Amino acid sequence: MLGTYRVRTDLAVESREKFEKDNVEIEGVVIHESYQESKDLKTTVVKIETEEGARTMEKPCGTYITMEAPNLVVPDEDYHREISVELADHLRKLLRLDREKSILVVGLGNREITPDALGPRVIQNLKITRHIVKEYGSSGMGEERVHMVSSLVPGVMAQTGMETTEIVRGVVEETRPDVVIAIDALAARSTRRLNCTIQLTDTGISPGSGVFNFRNGLNEESLGVPVIGLGVPTVVDAATIVHDAIAEVLENLEESELEEFLGEVVTPRLHSMFVTPKDVDETLKLLSFTISEAINMALEGGAARKA
Amino acid sequence: MLGTYRVRTDLAVESREKFEKDNVEIEGVVIHESYQESKDLKTTVVKIETEEGARTMEKPCGTYITMEAPNLVVPDEDYHREISVELADHLRKLLRLDREKSILVVGLGNREITPDALGPRVIQNLKITRHIVKEYGSSGMGEERVHMVSSLVPGVMAQTGMETTEIVRGVVEETRPDVVIAIDALAARSTRRLNCTIQLTDTGISPGSGVFNFRNGLNEESLGVPVIGLGVPTVVDAATIVHDAIAEVLENLEESELEEFLGEVVTPRLHSMFVTPKDVDETLKLLSFTISEAINMALEGGAARKA
Amino acid sequence: MLGTYRVRTDLAVESREKFEKDNVEIEGVVIHESYQESKDLKTTVVKIETEEGARTMEKPCGTYITMEAPNLVVPDEDYHREISVELADHLRKLLRLDREKSILVVGLGNREITPDALGPRVIQNLKITRHIVKEYGSSGMGEERVHMVSSLVPGVMAQTGMETTEIVRGVVEETRPDVVIAIDALAARSTRRLNCTIQLTDTGISPGSGVFNFRNGLNEESLGVPVIGLGVPTVVDAATIVHDAIAEVLENLEESELEEFLGEVVTPRLHSMFVTPKDVDETLKLLSFTISEAINMALEGGAARKA
Amino acid sequence: MLGTYRVRTDLAVESREKFEKDNVEIEGVVIHESYQESKDLKTTVVKIETEEGARTMEKPCGTYITMEAPNLVVPDEDYHREISVELADHLRKLLRLDREKSILVVGLGNREITPDALGPRVIQNLKITRHIVKEYGSSGMGEERVHMVSSLVPGVMAQTGMETTEIVRGVVEETRPDVVIAIDALAARSTRRLNCTIQLTDTGISPGSGVFNFRNGLNEESLGVPVIGLGVPTVVDAATIVHDAIAEVLENLEESELEEFLGEVVTPRLHSMFVTPKDVDETLKLLSFTISEAINMALEGGAARKA
C-alpha cells in the first residue's frame, strides 16, 4: 500500500484534493468555495459532518476554513490589512463573541527555528488585556465591554520536557478561559501553499500535526474548553517532496513496483528533514503581523463590533 | 517615618545589614559566615527561625544562603566553574536529592529586558530530561538513576495577562514535580552587589520581589510543593540610589527634616526606573552560564553523586 | 568647580536649559520653539551659528531639531503615525531630497542591551532598496525616481574590537552614499525626557555621546559625507540622577561645600551605571517602529513627494 | 547534458566524489585521507594544484581540509572539545601564526534563518582583543604576545542593500587586518553531511556559494589579504534532493530521457527552497560553540602556542 509512507498534510483542502481527480463526492463532507478577485483570495469551507467523512479525510469532524492568498508572500504597505479584516471576520464567528469572553491565545512552536516560530511571533504583537480588566474592570480599557485576552508561549518538548498539552491544560484549568485560540506552523503537501494559506478550524490542533515535533492534540476533549486552531503551512516534509516527485515521474508504473522504488529513496533521514523557502524570515515576519492584527481586530471592542 | 519610602532589597544579607551598625543580635535569626580565599567567595547563611525574626527581617522563615564572589563579573576561561561547583553543592542539599526526583525549573522574568532576562537565559542551557525518562525510563539516559528535569519560562504579566503564580501553579498541578526551582533577577540595595551575588533560599520567591513587576509569591503555600528560590541581584531601584545618597549627605539632619527632603527628591517617576551596569549584557551572559552549569551538575546523575 | 563631574546630556535642548534660569540670551545661538496642541508636540529648533555658541553649548555648530511628545510612551493604534509624519518632514528637509540620492542608514548601539538597541531595531523595519535599484534600475521599484537606501548595524566595540567610525568609514568609502543617517540611543539629563524626545541634527553623532560606550564622532569630517544624527534619549547616567538630587537638596550650600558632598557620593561605580524605565522594552518597540516608519516615508518616492 | 540543472555543493570532498565511482585519478588534484578512531573523525585534505584541476573540481586552486565527525550532532559534556582542538590545529597552520597578527573574523549569513545563522552565532562567543591591544598594548592582555582579533557580522543583501564583499572590503581597507577568517553556512549535496562536516580552506569563500543568497566571493583577490574560509554544510538545496532521488530511481534510463523527467519535476520553485534537519536549532547551537572555541584556542596566546 502506498500508505507505508503516509504523505503528511495538516490542511483539510489538501486531504480533499486526493479525491478531486476522481471527481468523487465525499460522503459526510460538505465543501463550499468562494473567490474574491479584488483580494485574490480563495476561501474554502470544508465541513466534516459524519464519522465516515472524518475517516475519509483523516481529520476530526468540524469546520475548516482555508484562505489562500498568493499575495501574502509579497510585502505591501499595510501588512495585508485586507486579509486581516477577512480573517478577523471568520474568527469572530468561530469564537461566538456575543458576550464578553475570556480568550487564551497559545503560540505553539519553537521560536529558535524560523519556520516554526509563527506562533510565538504572533503572540508578540497581541493586545493583552486580561490583567487590566481584572484590575480595573472593563472601564479600565475605556470601553463598555471588553474581552479578556491572555497569551502563552509554552515552548516545545525538547526545551521543556513537558508535552504542550500538559502545560496548556494546567494553565487553562487555573485561569479558566472561555475559549482557546492555538496558533501553529503547519505542514503542507504542496510547496505552492507555503506561507500564503491560512487554515482556521473549530477542531483545534490535531494530534500529530506540525512538522517539528508532532504536537499532541489541543482540542475541547483534551482542554475542556473549545479550541480554535489557526495555522499556516510553513514547511513541507522532505520525504513528501521526494515521494511526490518520484510518483509523478513513475506514474505509469505498477503500484508494487512504485512502492519498491519509493522504499529505496524515501529514507528515514528524509523524514527528519523539512523543506522551506529561502526567504522564510521575511515572509514569516509579515505573516505573523497580518495574523496578530486579525486577532486584535476580532477581539477588540465588545459585542457592538461582533460580526 | 523613613518608611514612607521603603527602600527595597530582595537580599537577606542586606536586610540584616540594617542592624549591623547597631551591633544588635537579631532575635530569632541565626547567621553563619565563611570565606574561601582561593575563590574569593564569601558565603553567608541566614536562618530566620521565628516569626519575630521574620518580622524584623521582613522575609519569611527559612534558610537564605548568599554567595558573594566579586570575580563573577570578570570573564574567565571556564565560566567560573569553581562557583558552579559550590552552588551545585548548596542546591543538592536544599533539594534533598536522596532519591530520584522530578524537578521543575522556572525561569522568571522578561527576556526582552536585559537585566531581567536571567531566568529565561539560565533555562536555555539546562539539560532537560523529563520527556526522555518518561519515554525510555532511566535507562534511556544511560544511567542507573536519573532525576526528571523539566523547565518553564512563563513570561511576565504585561505579556501574558496572567500572574506568574497562576501559570506555574497550573503546570505544577498538571505535571506534579516533587520540587520547583525558581530563578529570578532580584533588586539589591547596594550597587556593589550587582551581578556578583547569588542568593539561594528554601522559601521560594517572596511576594513583591523583583524590580520589574513585583512578582507574586512562588512558594510551598502557593504551589503545593517545596520551592527553592535562586536569585541574583541585577538592578537597584533608581529611588533607592537617590534615597541612600541623600541620607548619606544629610546624615546629621533631624529625621523629620530628612524626610521632607526625601519626599521632594524621590519622585514617583524614580520608582518606575531601575539602575544597572552598562556591561550588563556581558555579565548576564556569563552569569547565566555559571548558574545553568551549577543546576546541571546538581541534577545530573543519581543518588551516587548527591552531597 | 562643579565641572569635576560633568553632568552629561546629548540633547541640545538640555544644554540650553542651563542658561534659561539666568534668562540669558546665548551669543551665537538662535532658538525657535513651536507647539502643536493636537499632537501634544513641542518642537524646538536650536541653531548654533558661531564657534562661541558652540563652546557655550558644548555642541558643534549646526541645526538641532528636538521633538518632545509625551504621548510617545503611550501605545496607540497606529504607532504614532502623526509623529512619524512630522519627523519625515524634518528629515526630508535636512536630507535635501531634491534629486535621487543614495542614503546609508546606520543603526548604532548594542542590540543586547534593551535601551541601547534603538538603532539596530529601527534598521529592522526599513525598506532597503539599493540592491534592487542597482540590479533593475528605478523601474525595478515601479516608480519614476527612487532613492537608494542601504543600512548597516556595525555593533559596538566590545563585540567587534573596532571603533564604529572605522567600520562606517570603510563602508562609506566603498559604497559612496550621498548622505548618512545615524540612529542612536542618547543620554538625557532629565528622566522626564526619556523615550519621548527625538533629536535630529545635521551635525551627526557627537564624539563622546551615547551612554554605553561613548561613541566616536560620526560626522562629515570623519566620514567625508554629510551625516544626519537621529537620536532618542533612553537612559540617564546614574551619576547624573544622584548629582542632581543632591544639588537640589543642597541648593543653599556654598559651592565648595556642595562639591565636597558630591565628591563623596557620586562614586566611580555610579558612572558605570545607567538609569532607564522599567517598561523600556515596550516603549522601545513602539518607538523604533515610529522612527522606521518616518524614515520610510521620507525616503520613499522620488522628488515628487519631497517637502 | 545533466548540467541543465547544476547540482550544487560547496564541499570539495563532494566535488571529488563524482569521479570516485569511475575510479579516476584527477589530474592536478592531490588527495590525502586519514581517520582517527578515538574521535570518529575522518579528515580529507584536497589540494587543487593546477588550473586543470580547478576546472575539473569547479573550485579554485588551494587547500581544502574537510573534517567529517558524525558525533558532532550528538550533544556531549564539553561541546566536542576534541574536535575544537583538531580544528584549532588546522587553523593555526593555515593562518601561519608565527608572529603577532591582526585577524578579522567575519560571520557571514542571516541570523534570522536558523541554518544560515552559523556565522553570526560563532562570532558571539569569540574573544575579541583588538581594541584592548590597541589601547593597552600586548601587556593589557597579560601575555607577552597576543594576536589582535576583531569581528564583523555584515548581514545579508536583503537587509543591507549592499553586497557582503563591499562591506567587508571597506572594513578591511580601513582596519588593515593581516588575514580574514570567513565563517559561513554551506550547501551540501548529501543530507548525510549536514551539521557534522567542517570545511577549512585557504581559498576563502567561493563566489556563488551558500544556499541563501549566493555570496559574492570573499578571497585574497577581492579583499587584498589572505582569506581562510571556514564552513559547515547546514542545508541541501531542495532541487538537489529531488534531482538525486530521480536520478537514482531512473539510473538505467537514457540520459536524454532522464533529462526530460528531471526538467518536469525539478521546478524553479524547488530551487528557491532548502532542506534542513528538524533539530537544526540544537545542532547549530552546539556546533557554533565548537567552532568558536576552536578559533579562540587557535588565536589565543602568542607564538609559543603556535603549531
PDB file of N, CA and C in Angstrom, chain C residues 103-154:
ATOM      1  N   ILE C 103      21.406  56.797   0.244  1.00  0.00           N
ATOM      2  CA  ILE C 103      21.406  57.074   1.679  1.00  0.00           C
ATOM      3  C   ILE C 103      21.769  55.814   2.450  1.00  0.00           C
ATOM      4  N   LEU C 104      22.785  55.926   3.297  1.00  0.00           N
ATOM      5  CA  LEU C 104      23.150  54.810   4.165  1.00  0.00           C
ATOM      6  C   LEU C 104      22.629  55.097   5.569  1.00  0.00           C
ATOM      7  N   VAL C 105      21.774  54.209   6.073  1.00  0.00           N
ATOM      8  CA  VAL C 105      21.241  54.381   7.425  1.00  0.00           C
ATOM      9  C   VAL C 105      22.018  53.462   8.371  1.00  0.00           C
ATOM     10  N   VAL C 106      22.626  54.037   9.403  1.00  0.00           N
ATOM     11  CA  VAL C 106      23.462  53.263  10.316  1.00  0.00           C
ATOM     12  C   VAL C 106      22.758  53.145  11.665  1.00  0.00           C
ATOM     13  N   GLY C 107      22.565  51.933  12.136  1.00  0.00           N
ATOM     14  CA  GLY C 107      21.928  51.701  13.441  1.00  0.00           C
ATOM     15  C   GLY C 107      22.985  51.467  14.497  1.00  0.00           C
ATOM     16  N   LEU C 108      23.350  52.524  15.224  1.00  0.00           N
ATOM     17  CA  LEU C 108      24.380  52.411  16.260  1.00  0.00           C
ATOM     18  C   LEU C 108      23.830  51.722  17.503  1.00  0.00           C
ATOM     19  N   GLY C 109      24.711  51.258  18.339  1.00  0.00           N
ATOM     20  CA  GLY C 109      24.294  50.710  19.624  1.00  0.00           C
ATOM     21  C   GLY C 109      24.376  49.202  19.682  1.00  0.00           C
ATOM     22  N   ASN C 110      24.039  48.686  20.857  1.00  0.00           N
ATOM     23  CA  ASN C 110      24.225  47.279  21.209  1.00  0.00           C
ATOM     24  C   ASN C 110      22.873  46.593  21.294  1.00  0.00           C
ATOM     25  N   ARG C 111      22.608  45.676  20.408  1.00  0.00           N
ATOM     26  CA  ARG C 111      21.269  45.077  20.419  1.00  0.00           C
ATOM     27  C   ARG C 111      21.033  44.182  21.629  1.00  0.00           C
ATOM     28  N   GLU C 112      22.083  43.886  22.382  1.00  0.00           N
ATOM     29  CA  GLU C 112      21.922  43.027  23.557  1.00  0.00           C
ATOM     30  C   GLU C 112      21.514  43.798  24.808  1.00  0.00           C
ATOM     31  N   ILE C 113      21.552  45.134  24.753  1.00  0.00           N
ATOM     32  CA  ILE C 113      21.132  45.929  25.920  1.00  0.00           C
ATOM     33  C   ILE C 113      19.883  46.707  25.524  1.00  0.00           C
ATOM     34  N   THR C 114      18.771  46.420  26.153  1.00  0.00           N
ATOM     35  CA  THR C 114      17.480  46.932  25.704  1.00  0.00           C
ATOM     36  C   THR C 114      17.495  48.422  25.353  1.00  0.00           C
ATOM     37  N   PRO C 115      17.882  49.323  26.270  1.00  0.00           N
ATOM     38  CA  PRO C 115      17.782  50.747  25.911  1.00  0.00           C
ATOM     39  C   PRO C 115      18.839  51.204  24.908  1.00  0.00           C
ATOM     40  N   ASP C 116      19.825  50.372  24.601  1.00  0.00           N
ATOM     41  CA  ASP C 116      20.831  50.760  23.605  1.00  0.00           C
ATOM     42  C   ASP C 116      20.517  50.155  22.235  1.00  0.00           C
ATOM     43  N   ALA C 117      19.404  49.425  22.136  1.00  0.00           N
ATOM     44  CA  ALA C 117      19.099  48.688  20.908  1.00  0.00           C
ATOM     45  C   ALA C 117      18.271  49.496  19.921  1.00  0.00           C
ATOM     46  N   LEU C 118      18.029  50.775  20.219  1.00  0.00           N
ATOM     47  CA  LEU C 118      17.189  51.576  19.334  1.00  0.00           C
ATOM     48  C   LEU C 118      17.659  51.520  17.875  1.00  0.00           C
ATOM     49  N   GLY C 119      18.937  51.818  17.655  1.00  0.00           N
ATOM     50  CA  GLY C 119      19.463  51.864  16.293  1.00  0.00           C
ATOM     51  C   GLY C 119      19.246  50.550  15.543  1.00  0.00           C
ATOM     52  N   PRO C 120      19.758  49.426  16.074  1.00  0.00           N
ATOM     53  CA  PRO C 120      19.544  48.144  15.385  1.00  0.00           C
ATOM     54  C   PRO C 120      18.067  47.828  15.140  1.00  0.00           C
ATOM     55  N   ARG C 121      17.197  48.209  16.067  1.00  0.00           N
ATOM     56  CA  ARG C 121      15.776  47.887  15.903  1.00  0.00           C
ATOM     57  C   ARG C 121      15.117  48.735  14.817  1.00  0.00           C
ATOM     58  N   VAL C 122      15.524  49.993  14.704  1.00  0.00           N
ATOM     59  CA  VAL C 122      14.974  50.835  13.638  1.00  0.00           C
ATOM     60  C   VAL C 122      15.334  50.230  12.281  1.00  0.00           C
ATOM     61  N   ILE C 123      16.570  49.782  12.158  1.00  0.00           N
ATOM     62  CA  ILE C 123      17.045  49.221  10.883  1.00  0.00           C
ATOM     63  C   ILE C 123      16.161  48.049  10.445  1.00  0.00           C
ATOM     64  N   GLN C 124      15.714  47.231  11.406  1.00  0.00           N
ATOM     65  CA  GLN C 124      14.931  46.029  11.075  1.00  0.00           C
ATOM     66  C   GLN C 124      13.684  46.296  10.240  1.00  0.00           C
ATOM     67  N   ASN C 125      13.099  47.494  10.371  1.00  0.00           N
ATOM     68  CA  ASN C 125      11.868  47.760   9.632  1.00  0.00           C
ATOM     69  C   ASN C 125      12.026  48.720   8.466  1.00  0.00           C
ATOM     70  N   LEU C 126      13.269  48.993   8.100  1.00  0.00           N
ATOM     71  CA  LEU C 126      13.485  49.907   6.977  1.00  0.00           C
ATOM     72  C   LEU C 126      13.242  49.212   5.647  1.00  0.00           C
ATOM     73  N   LYS C 127      12.806  49.999   4.672  1.00  0.00           N
ATOM     74  CA  LYS C 127      12.712  49.465   3.309  1.00  0.00           C
ATOM     75  C   LYS C 127      14.033  49.697   2.604  1.00  0.00           C
ATOM     76  N   ILE C 128      14.722  48.621   2.324  1.00  0.00           N
ATOM     77  CA  ILE C 128      16.054  48.691   1.731  1.00  0.00           C
ATOM     78  C   ILE C 128      15.904  48.553   0.221  1.00  0.00           C
ATOM     79  N   THR C 129      16.484  49.471  -0.546  1.00  0.00           N
ATOM     80  CA  THR C 129      16.257  49.461  -1.988  1.00  0.00           C
ATOM     81  C   THR C 129      17.528  49.448  -2.838  1.00  0.00           C
ATOM     82  N   ARG C 130      18.656  49.743  -2.229  1.00  0.00           N
ATOM     83  CA  ARG C 130      19.869  49.932  -3.040  1.00  0.00           C
ATOM     84  C   ARG C 130      20.151  48.756  -3.968  1.00  0.00           C
ATOM     85  N   HIS C 131      20.062  47.530  -3.457  1.00  0.00           N
ATOM     86  CA  HIS C 131      20.394  46.363  -4.277  1.00  0.00           C
ATOM     87  C   HIS C 131      19.399  46.181  -5.416  1.00  0.00           C
ATOM     88  N   ILE C 132      18.148  46.583  -5.190  1.00  0.00           N
ATOM     89  CA  ILE C 132      17.132  46.428  -6.238  1.00  0.00           C
ATOM     90  C   ILE C 132      17.351  47.473  -7.328  1.00  0.00           C
ATOM     91  N   VAL C 133      17.575  48.715  -6.902  1.00  0.00           N
ATOM     92  CA  VAL C 133      17.834  49.775  -7.878  1.00  0.00           C
ATOM     93  C   VAL C 133      19.086  49.451  -8.691  1.00  0.00           C
ATOM     94  N   LYS C 134      20.129  48.956  -8.011  1.00  0.00           N
ATOM     95  CA  LYS C 134      21.367  48.637  -8.731  1.00  0.00           C
ATOM     96  C   LYS C 134      21.137  47.533  -9.759  1.00  0.00           C
ATOM     97  N   GLU C 135      20.255  46.588  -9.435  1.00  0.00           N
ATOM     98  CA  GLU C 135      20.046  45.472 -10.358  1.00  0.00           C
ATOM     99  C   GLU C 135      19.056  45.803 -11.469  1.00  0.00           C
ATOM    100  N   TYR C 136      17.964  46.476 -11.098  1.00  0.00           N
ATOM    101  CA  TYR C 136      16.900  46.688 -12.085  1.00  0.00           C
ATOM    102  C   TYR C 136      16.699  48.146 -12.484  1.00  0.00           C
ATOM    103  N   GLY C 137      17.417  49.061 -11.888  1.00  0.00           N
ATOM    104  CA  GLY C 137      17.170  50.479 -12.140  1.00  0.00           C
ATOM    105  C   GLY C 137      15.941  50.951 -11.377  1.00  0.00           C
ATOM    106  N   SER C 138      15.634  52.229 -11.473  1.00  0.00           N
ATOM    107  CA  SER C 138      14.496  52.786 -10.738  1.00  0.00           C
ATOM    108  C   SER C 138      13.209  52.059 -11.100  1.00  0.00           C
ATOM    109  N   SER C 139      13.147  51.613 -12.360  1.00  0.00           N
ATOM    110  CA  SER C 139      11.921  50.964 -12.805  1.00  0.00           C
ATOM    111  C   SER C 139      11.672  49.663 -12.040  1.00  0.00           C
ATOM    112  N   GLY C 140      12.737  49.094 -11.479  1.00  0.00           N
ATOM    113  CA  GLY C 140      12.572  47.872 -10.687  1.00  0.00           C
ATOM    114  C   GLY C 140      11.680  48.108  -9.484  1.00  0.00           C
ATOM    115  N   MET C 141      11.569  49.351  -9.067  1.00  0.00           N
ATOM    116  CA  MET C 141      10.736  49.679  -7.919  1.00  0.00           C
ATOM    117  C   MET C 141       9.353  50.153  -8.350  1.00  0.00           C
ATOM    118  N   GLY C 142       9.130  50.190  -9.652  1.00  0.00           N
ATOM    119  CA  GLY C 142       7.818  50.639 -10.128  1.00  0.00           C
ATOM    120  C   GLY C 142       7.573  52.116  -9.889  1.00  0.00           C
ATOM    121  N   GLU C 143       8.631  52.888  -9.803  1.00  0.00           N
ATOM    122  CA  GLU C 143       8.492  54.326  -9.589  1.00  0.00           C
ATOM    123  C   GLU C 143       9.424  55.025 -10.573  1.00  0.00           C
ATOM    124  N   GLU C 144       9.144  56.278 -10.793  1.00  0.00           N
ATOM    125  CA  GLU C 144       9.974  57.006 -11.736  1.00  0.00           C
ATOM    126  C   GLU C 144      11.347  57.310 -11.135  1.00  0.00           C
ATOM    127  N   ARG C 145      11.293  57.817  -9.906  1.00  0.00           N
ATOM    128  CA  ARG C 145      12.541  58.153  -9.230  1.00  0.00           C
ATOM    129  C   ARG C 145      12.569  57.501  -7.859  1.00  0.00           C
ATOM    130  N   VAL C 146      13.658  56.863  -7.529  1.00  0.00           N
ATOM    131  CA  VAL C 146      13.747  56.289  -6.192  1.00  0.00           C
ATOM    132  C   VAL C 146      15.120  56.576  -5.596  1.00  0.00           C
ATOM    133  N   HIS C 147      15.117  56.693  -4.284  1.00  0.00           N
ATOM    134  CA  HIS C 147      16.381  56.830  -3.580  1.00  0.00           C
ATOM    135  C   HIS C 147      16.944  55.438  -3.299  1.00  0.00           C
ATOM    136  N   MET C 148      18.260  55.350  -3.251  1.00  0.00           N
ATOM    137  CA  MET C 148      18.885  54.071  -2.928  1.00  0.00           C
ATOM    138  C   MET C 148      19.154  54.019  -1.433  1.00  0.00           C
ATOM    139  N   VAL C 149      18.462  53.134  -0.753  1.00  0.00           N
ATOM    140  CA  VAL C 149      18.606  53.045   0.700  1.00  0.00           C
ATOM    141  C   VAL C 149      19.396  51.791   1.063  1.00  0.00           C
ATOM    142  N   SER C 150      20.460  51.966   1.820  1.00  0.00           N
ATOM    143  CA  SER C 150      21.191  50.817   2.355  1.00  0.00           C
ATOM    144  C   SER C 150      21.276  50.972   3.868  1.00  0.00           C
ATOM    145  N   SER C 151      21.652  49.899   4.573  1.00  0.00           N
ATOM    146  CA  SER C 151      21.714  50.003   6.033  1.00  0.00           C
ATOM    147  C   SER C 151      22.837  49.159   6.597  1.00  0.00           C
ATOM    148  N   LEU C 152      23.268  49.544   7.789  1.00  0.00           N
ATOM    149  CA  LEU C 152      24.388  48.861   8.441  1.00  0.00           C
ATOM    150  C   LEU C 152      24.171  48.882   9.949  1.00  0.00           C
ATOM    151  N   VAL C 153      24.406  47.734  10.581  1.00  0.00           N
ATOM    152  CA  VAL C 153      24.408  47.652  12.045  1.00  0.00           C
ATOM    153  C   VAL C 153      25.820  47.276  12.450  1.00  0.00           C
ATOM    154  N   PRO C 154      26.657  48.260  12.767  1.00  0.00           N
ATOM    155  CA  PRO C 154      28.080  47.942  12.964  1.00  0.00           C
ATOM    156  C   PRO C 154      28.396  47.212  14.259  1.00  0.00           C
TER     157      PRO C 154
END
